[in-house]
Short mmCIF file of C-alpha atoms and ligand atoms in Angstrom, two decimals:
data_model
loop_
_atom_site.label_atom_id
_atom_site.label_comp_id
_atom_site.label_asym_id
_atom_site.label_seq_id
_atom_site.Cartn_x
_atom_site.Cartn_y
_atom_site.Cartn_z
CA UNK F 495 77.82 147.07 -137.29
CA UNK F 496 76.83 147.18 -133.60
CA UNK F 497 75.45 144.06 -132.17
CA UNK F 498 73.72 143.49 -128.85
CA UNK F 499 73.69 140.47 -127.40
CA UNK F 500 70.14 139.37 -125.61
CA UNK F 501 70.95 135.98 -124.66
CA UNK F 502 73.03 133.39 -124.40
CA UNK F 503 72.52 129.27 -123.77
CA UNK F 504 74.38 126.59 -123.65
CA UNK F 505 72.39 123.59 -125.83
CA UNK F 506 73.26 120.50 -127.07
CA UNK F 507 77.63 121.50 -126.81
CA UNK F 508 76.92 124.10 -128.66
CA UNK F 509 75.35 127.91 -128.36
CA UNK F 510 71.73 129.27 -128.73
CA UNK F 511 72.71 133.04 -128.98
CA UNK F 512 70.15 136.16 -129.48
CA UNK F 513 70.73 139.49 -130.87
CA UNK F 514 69.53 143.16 -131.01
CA UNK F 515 70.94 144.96 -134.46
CA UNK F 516 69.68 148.11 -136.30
CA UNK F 517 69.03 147.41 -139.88
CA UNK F 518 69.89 150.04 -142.53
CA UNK F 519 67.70 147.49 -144.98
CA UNK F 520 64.75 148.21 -143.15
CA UNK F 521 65.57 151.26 -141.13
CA UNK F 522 64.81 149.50 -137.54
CA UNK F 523 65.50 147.81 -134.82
CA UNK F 524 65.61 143.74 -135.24
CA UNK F 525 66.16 140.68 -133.51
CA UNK F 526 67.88 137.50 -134.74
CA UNK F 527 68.97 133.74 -133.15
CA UNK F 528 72.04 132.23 -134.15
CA UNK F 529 72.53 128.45 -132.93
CA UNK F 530 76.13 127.54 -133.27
CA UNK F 531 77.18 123.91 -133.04
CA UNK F 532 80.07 122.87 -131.19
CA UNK F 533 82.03 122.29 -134.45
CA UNK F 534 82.12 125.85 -134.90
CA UNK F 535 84.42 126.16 -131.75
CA UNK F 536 87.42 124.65 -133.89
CA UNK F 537 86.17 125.83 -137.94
CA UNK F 538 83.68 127.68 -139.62
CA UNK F 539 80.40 125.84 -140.27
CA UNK F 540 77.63 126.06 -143.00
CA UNK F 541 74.35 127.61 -142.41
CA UNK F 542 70.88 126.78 -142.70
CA UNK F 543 68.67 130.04 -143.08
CA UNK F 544 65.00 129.58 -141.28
CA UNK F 545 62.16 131.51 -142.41
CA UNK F 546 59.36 131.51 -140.30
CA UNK F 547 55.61 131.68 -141.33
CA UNK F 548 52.91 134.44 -140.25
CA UNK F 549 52.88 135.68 -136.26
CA UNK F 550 55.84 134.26 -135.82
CA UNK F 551 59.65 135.83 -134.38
CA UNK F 552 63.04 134.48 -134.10
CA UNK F 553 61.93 132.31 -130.92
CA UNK F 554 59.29 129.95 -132.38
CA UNK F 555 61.63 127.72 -134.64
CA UNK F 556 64.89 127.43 -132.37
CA UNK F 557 61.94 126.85 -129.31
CA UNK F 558 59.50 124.43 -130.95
CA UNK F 559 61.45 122.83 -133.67
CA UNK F 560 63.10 120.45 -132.02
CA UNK F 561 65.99 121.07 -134.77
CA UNK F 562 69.13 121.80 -132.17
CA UNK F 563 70.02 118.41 -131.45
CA UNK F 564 70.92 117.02 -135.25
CA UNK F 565 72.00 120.68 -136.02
CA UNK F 566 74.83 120.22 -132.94
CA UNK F 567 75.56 116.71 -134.59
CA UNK F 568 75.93 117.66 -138.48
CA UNK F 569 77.83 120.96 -137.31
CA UNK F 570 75.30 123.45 -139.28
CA UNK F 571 74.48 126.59 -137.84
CA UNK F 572 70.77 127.97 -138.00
CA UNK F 573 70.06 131.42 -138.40
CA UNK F 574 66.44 132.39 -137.52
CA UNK F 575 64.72 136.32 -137.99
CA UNK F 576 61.61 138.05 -137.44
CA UNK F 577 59.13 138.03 -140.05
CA UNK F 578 58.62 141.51 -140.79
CA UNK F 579 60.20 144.88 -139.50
CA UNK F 580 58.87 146.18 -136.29
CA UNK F 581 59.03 148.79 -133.61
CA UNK F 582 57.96 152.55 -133.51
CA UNK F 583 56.85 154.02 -137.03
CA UNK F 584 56.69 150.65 -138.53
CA UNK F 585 53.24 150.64 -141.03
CA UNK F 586 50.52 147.69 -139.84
CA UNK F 587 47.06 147.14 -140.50
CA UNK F 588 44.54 148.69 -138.30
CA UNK F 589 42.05 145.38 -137.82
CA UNK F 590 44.45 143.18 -136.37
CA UNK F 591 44.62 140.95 -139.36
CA UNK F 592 47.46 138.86 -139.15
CA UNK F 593 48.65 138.04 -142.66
CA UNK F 594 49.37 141.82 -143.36
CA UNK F 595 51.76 144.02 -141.93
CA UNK F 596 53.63 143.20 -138.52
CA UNK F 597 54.77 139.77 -138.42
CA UNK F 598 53.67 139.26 -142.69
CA UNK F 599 56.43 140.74 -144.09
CA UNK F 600 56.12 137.87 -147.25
CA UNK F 601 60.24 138.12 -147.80
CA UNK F 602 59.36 140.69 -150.47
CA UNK F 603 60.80 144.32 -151.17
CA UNK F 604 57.43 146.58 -150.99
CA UNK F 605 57.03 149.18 -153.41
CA UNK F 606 53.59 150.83 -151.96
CA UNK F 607 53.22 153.41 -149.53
CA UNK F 608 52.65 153.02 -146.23
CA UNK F 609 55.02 149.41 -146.80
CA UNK F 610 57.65 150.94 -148.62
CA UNK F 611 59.68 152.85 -145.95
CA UNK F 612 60.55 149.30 -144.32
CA UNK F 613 59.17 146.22 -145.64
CA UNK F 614 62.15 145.07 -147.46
CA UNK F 615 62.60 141.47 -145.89
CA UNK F 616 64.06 140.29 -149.25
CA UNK F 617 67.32 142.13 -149.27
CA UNK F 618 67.25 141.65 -145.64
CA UNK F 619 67.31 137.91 -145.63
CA UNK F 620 69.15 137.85 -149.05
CA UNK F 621 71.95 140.68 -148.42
CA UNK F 622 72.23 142.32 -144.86
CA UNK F 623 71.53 139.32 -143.06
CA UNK F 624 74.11 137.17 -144.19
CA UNK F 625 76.99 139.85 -144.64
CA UNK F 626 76.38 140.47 -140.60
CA UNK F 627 76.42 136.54 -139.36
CA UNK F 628 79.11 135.92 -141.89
CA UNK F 629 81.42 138.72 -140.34
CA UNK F 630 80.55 138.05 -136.59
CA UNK F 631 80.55 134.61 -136.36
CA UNK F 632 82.67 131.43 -137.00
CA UNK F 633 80.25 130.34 -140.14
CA UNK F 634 81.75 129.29 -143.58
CA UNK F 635 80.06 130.91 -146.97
CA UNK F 636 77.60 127.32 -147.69
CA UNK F 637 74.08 128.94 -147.11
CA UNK F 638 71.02 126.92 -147.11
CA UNK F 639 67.62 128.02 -146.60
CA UNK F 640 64.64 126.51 -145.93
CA UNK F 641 60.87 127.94 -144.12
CA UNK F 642 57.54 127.59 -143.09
CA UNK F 643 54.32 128.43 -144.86
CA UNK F 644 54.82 132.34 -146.05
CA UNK F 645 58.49 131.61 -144.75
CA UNK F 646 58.29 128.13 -146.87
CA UNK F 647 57.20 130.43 -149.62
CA UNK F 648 60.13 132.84 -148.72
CA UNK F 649 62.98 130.10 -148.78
CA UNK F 650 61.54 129.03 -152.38
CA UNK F 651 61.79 132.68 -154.06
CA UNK F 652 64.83 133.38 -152.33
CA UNK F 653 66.63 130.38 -153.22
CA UNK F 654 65.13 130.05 -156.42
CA UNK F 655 66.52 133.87 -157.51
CA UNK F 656 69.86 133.40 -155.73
CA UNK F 657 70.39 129.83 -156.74
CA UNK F 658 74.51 131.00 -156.52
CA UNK F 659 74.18 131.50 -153.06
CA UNK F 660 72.73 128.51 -151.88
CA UNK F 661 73.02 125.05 -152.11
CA UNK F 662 69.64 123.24 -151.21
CA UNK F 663 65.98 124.32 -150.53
CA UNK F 664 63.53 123.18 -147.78
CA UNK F 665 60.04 123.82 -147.06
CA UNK F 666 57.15 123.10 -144.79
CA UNK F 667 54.02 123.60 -146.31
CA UNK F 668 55.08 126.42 -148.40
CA UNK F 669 52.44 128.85 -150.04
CA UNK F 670 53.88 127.67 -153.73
CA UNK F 671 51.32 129.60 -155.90
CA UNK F 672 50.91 133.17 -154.15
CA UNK F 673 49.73 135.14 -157.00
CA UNK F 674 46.40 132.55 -156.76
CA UNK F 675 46.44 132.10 -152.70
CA UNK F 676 44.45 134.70 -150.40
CA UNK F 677 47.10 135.53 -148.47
CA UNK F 678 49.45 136.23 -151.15
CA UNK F 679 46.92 137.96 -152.93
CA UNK F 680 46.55 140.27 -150.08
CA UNK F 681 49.91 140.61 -149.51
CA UNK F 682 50.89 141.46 -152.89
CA UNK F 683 48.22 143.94 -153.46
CA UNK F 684 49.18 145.87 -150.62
CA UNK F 685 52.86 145.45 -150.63
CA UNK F 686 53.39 145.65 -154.50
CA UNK F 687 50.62 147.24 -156.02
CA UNK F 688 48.58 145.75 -158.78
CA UNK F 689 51.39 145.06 -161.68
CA UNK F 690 51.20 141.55 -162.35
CA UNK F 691 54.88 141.85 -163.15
CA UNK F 692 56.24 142.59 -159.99
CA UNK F 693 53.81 139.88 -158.87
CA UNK F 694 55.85 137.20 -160.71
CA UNK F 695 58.80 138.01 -158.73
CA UNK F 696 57.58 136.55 -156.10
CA UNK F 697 55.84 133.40 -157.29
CA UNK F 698 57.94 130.18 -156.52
CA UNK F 699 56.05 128.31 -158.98
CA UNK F 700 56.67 130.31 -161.74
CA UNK F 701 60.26 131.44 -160.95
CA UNK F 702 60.46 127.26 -160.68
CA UNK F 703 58.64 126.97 -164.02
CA UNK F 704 61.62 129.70 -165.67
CA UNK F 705 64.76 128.68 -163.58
CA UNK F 706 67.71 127.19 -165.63
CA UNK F 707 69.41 126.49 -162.44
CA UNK F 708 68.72 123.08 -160.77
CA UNK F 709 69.12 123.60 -157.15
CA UNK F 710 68.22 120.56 -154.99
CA UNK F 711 64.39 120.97 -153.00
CA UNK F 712 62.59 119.15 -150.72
CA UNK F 713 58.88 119.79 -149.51
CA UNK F 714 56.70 118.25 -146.95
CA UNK F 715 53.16 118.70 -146.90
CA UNK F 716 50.59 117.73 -144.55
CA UNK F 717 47.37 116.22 -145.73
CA UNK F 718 45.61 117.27 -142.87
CA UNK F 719 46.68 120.66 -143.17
CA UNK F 720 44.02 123.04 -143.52
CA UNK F 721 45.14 125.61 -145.46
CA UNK F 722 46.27 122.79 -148.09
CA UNK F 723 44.03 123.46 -150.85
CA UNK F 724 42.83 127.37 -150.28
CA UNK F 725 46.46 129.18 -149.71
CA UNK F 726 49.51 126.18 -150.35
CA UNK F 727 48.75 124.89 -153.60
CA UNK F 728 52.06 122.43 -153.94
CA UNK F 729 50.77 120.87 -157.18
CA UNK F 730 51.66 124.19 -158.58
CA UNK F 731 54.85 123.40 -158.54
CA UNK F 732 55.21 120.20 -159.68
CA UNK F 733 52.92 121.03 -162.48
CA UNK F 734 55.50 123.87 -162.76
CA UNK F 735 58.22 121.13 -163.76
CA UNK F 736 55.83 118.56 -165.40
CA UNK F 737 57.76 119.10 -168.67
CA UNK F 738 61.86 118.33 -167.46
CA UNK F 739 63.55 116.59 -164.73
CA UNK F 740 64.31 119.20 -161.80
CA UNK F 741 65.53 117.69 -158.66
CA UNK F 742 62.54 118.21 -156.42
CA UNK F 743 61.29 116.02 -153.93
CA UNK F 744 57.28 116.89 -152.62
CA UNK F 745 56.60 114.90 -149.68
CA UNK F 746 53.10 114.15 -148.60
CA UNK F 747 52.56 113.28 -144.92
CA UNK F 748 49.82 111.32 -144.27
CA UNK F 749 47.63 113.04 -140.97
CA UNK F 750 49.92 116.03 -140.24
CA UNK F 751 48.70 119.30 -139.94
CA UNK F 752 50.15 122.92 -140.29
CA UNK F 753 51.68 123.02 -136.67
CA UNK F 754 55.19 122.40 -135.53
CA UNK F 755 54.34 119.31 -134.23
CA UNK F 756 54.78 118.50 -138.14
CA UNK F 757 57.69 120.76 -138.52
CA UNK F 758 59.58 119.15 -134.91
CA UNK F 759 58.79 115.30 -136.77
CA UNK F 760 60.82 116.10 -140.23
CA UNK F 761 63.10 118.60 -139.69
CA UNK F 762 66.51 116.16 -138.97
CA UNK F 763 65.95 114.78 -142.04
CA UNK F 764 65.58 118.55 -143.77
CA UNK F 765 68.68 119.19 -141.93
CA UNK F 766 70.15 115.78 -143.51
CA UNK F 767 69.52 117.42 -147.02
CA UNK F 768 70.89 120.22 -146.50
CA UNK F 769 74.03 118.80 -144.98
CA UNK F 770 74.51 116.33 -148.06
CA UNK F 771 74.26 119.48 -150.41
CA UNK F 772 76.59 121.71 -148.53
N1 LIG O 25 45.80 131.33 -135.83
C1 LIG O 25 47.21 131.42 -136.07
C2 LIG O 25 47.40 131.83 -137.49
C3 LIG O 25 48.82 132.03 -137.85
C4 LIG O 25 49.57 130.74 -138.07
O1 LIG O 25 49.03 129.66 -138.23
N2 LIG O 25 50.86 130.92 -138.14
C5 LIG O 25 51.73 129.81 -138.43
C6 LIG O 25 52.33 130.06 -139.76
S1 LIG O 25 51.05 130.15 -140.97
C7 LIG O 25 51.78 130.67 -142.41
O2 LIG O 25 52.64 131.44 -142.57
C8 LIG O 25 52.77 129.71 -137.33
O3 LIG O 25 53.88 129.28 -137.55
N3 LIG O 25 52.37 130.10 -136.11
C9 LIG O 25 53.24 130.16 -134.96
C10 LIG O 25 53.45 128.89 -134.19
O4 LIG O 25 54.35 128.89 -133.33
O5 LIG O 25 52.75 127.89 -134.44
C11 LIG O 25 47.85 132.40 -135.13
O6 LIG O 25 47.34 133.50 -134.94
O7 LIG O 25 48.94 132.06 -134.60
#
């Protein structure tokens, strides 16, 4: 698989690198970052998997984050991707909304037309993405994966139905309920059509409610944020494991909002879980 390389920075000893790829998953052109810490210069390293939330692309995480500097030090790669396909031929919506279409690809494979042709971010991120970073650069196979509001939502089904291929969960104010959020309820009408089954799929608080597996998670949730109680829902999942003892830690943070200014002030100690899992 060709690769083109669209930038490369030196940061913190170790390398902020973009890249141009055409994706047979999604029949495009995409774009992902790739920070590799200096450790990876001598052995392969793990990899934390970042999902960004709605509008966003590769850049706002590895810019705004504020995550390179304890990445460098624990030796973990990050891996960052746009959030939907793009480019020529790509369906959208036509008012500009921006929890549909470009840049609200939900992580999900679509099953409606127009979505269908190339909104399928889940085998993307789950498959295609991985197989490429794992055979072009110096990473190791421990995969962790962690996100941001529809990507928060996106590291929790992911992880949760590929608990074999990764060995924590993180999230920042994940939509944990979709099938009773707005946004998810838009998205999944459109995407997947009205069968409440293939709605389930998708829906970290009941694939949490049904999992056998116990992979480790940890959540933080502002109480400022404003899209708390409409679209995130995180009581949904601890309601979801109410009856047993699942290893998940829900974090509320007293003042902080939905910005990255509350992803930049937790996200070494995210990166701390993940690097005691790996
Ligand atoms: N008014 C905002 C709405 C979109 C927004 O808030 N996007 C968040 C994620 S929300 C859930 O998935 C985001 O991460 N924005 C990018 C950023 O760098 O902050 C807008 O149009 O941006």
């Amino acid at each position: 698989m060709r690769l083109t390389q669209v930038s490369n920075n030196k940061v913190f000893d170790g390398l902020h690198q973009q890249y141009q790829h055409f994706s047979s998953t999604l029949d495009c052109q995409m774009q992902f970052a790739v920070f590799l810490p200096p450790q990876a210069e001598v052995k392969p390293v793990p990899v934390v998997y970042w999902l960004s939330g709605l509008t966003c692309s590769d850049e706002n995480f590895m810019q705004k984050a504020g995550a390179l500097r304890m990445a460098a030090k624990l030796g973990i790669a990050i891996v960052t991707m746009d959030t939907s396909p793009r480019g020529e031929g790509v369906a959208d919506v036509e008012d500009g909304a921006y929890d549909l279409g470009l840049g609200a690809g939900f992580y999900l494979n679509a099953t409606q037309a127009p979505w269908v042709a190339h909104y399928q971010m889940y085998d993307y991120v789950v498959k295609e993405l991985p197989e490429l970073i794992e055979a072009h650069f110096p990473v190791n196979d421990q995969r962790a994966i962690s996100g941001h509001s529809m990507g928060g939502h996106g590291a929790l089904v992911i992880g949760l139905t590929n608990c074999e291929r990764y060995s924590s969960i993180s999230a920042f104010s994940p939509i944990c309920h979709p099938m009773s959020s707005p946004w998810g309820q838009k998205a999944f009408t459109q995407y997947l059509g009205d069968g409440v089954k293939k709605w389930q799929q998708y829906d970290a608080s009941l694939l949490l409610a049904n999992t056998e597996a116990l992979i480790p998670i940890l959540i933080d949730q502002g109480d400022d944020d404003p899209f708390l109680d409409m679209e995130l829902k995180p009581e949904s999942l601890l309601k979801a494991i109410e009856t047993r003892d699942y290893p998940l830690i829900l974090r509320m943070q007293s003042g902080y909002d939905h910005s990255y200014y509350f992803i930049a002030t937790f996200i070494e100690e995210h990166l701390g879980f993940h690097a005691k899992h790996f």
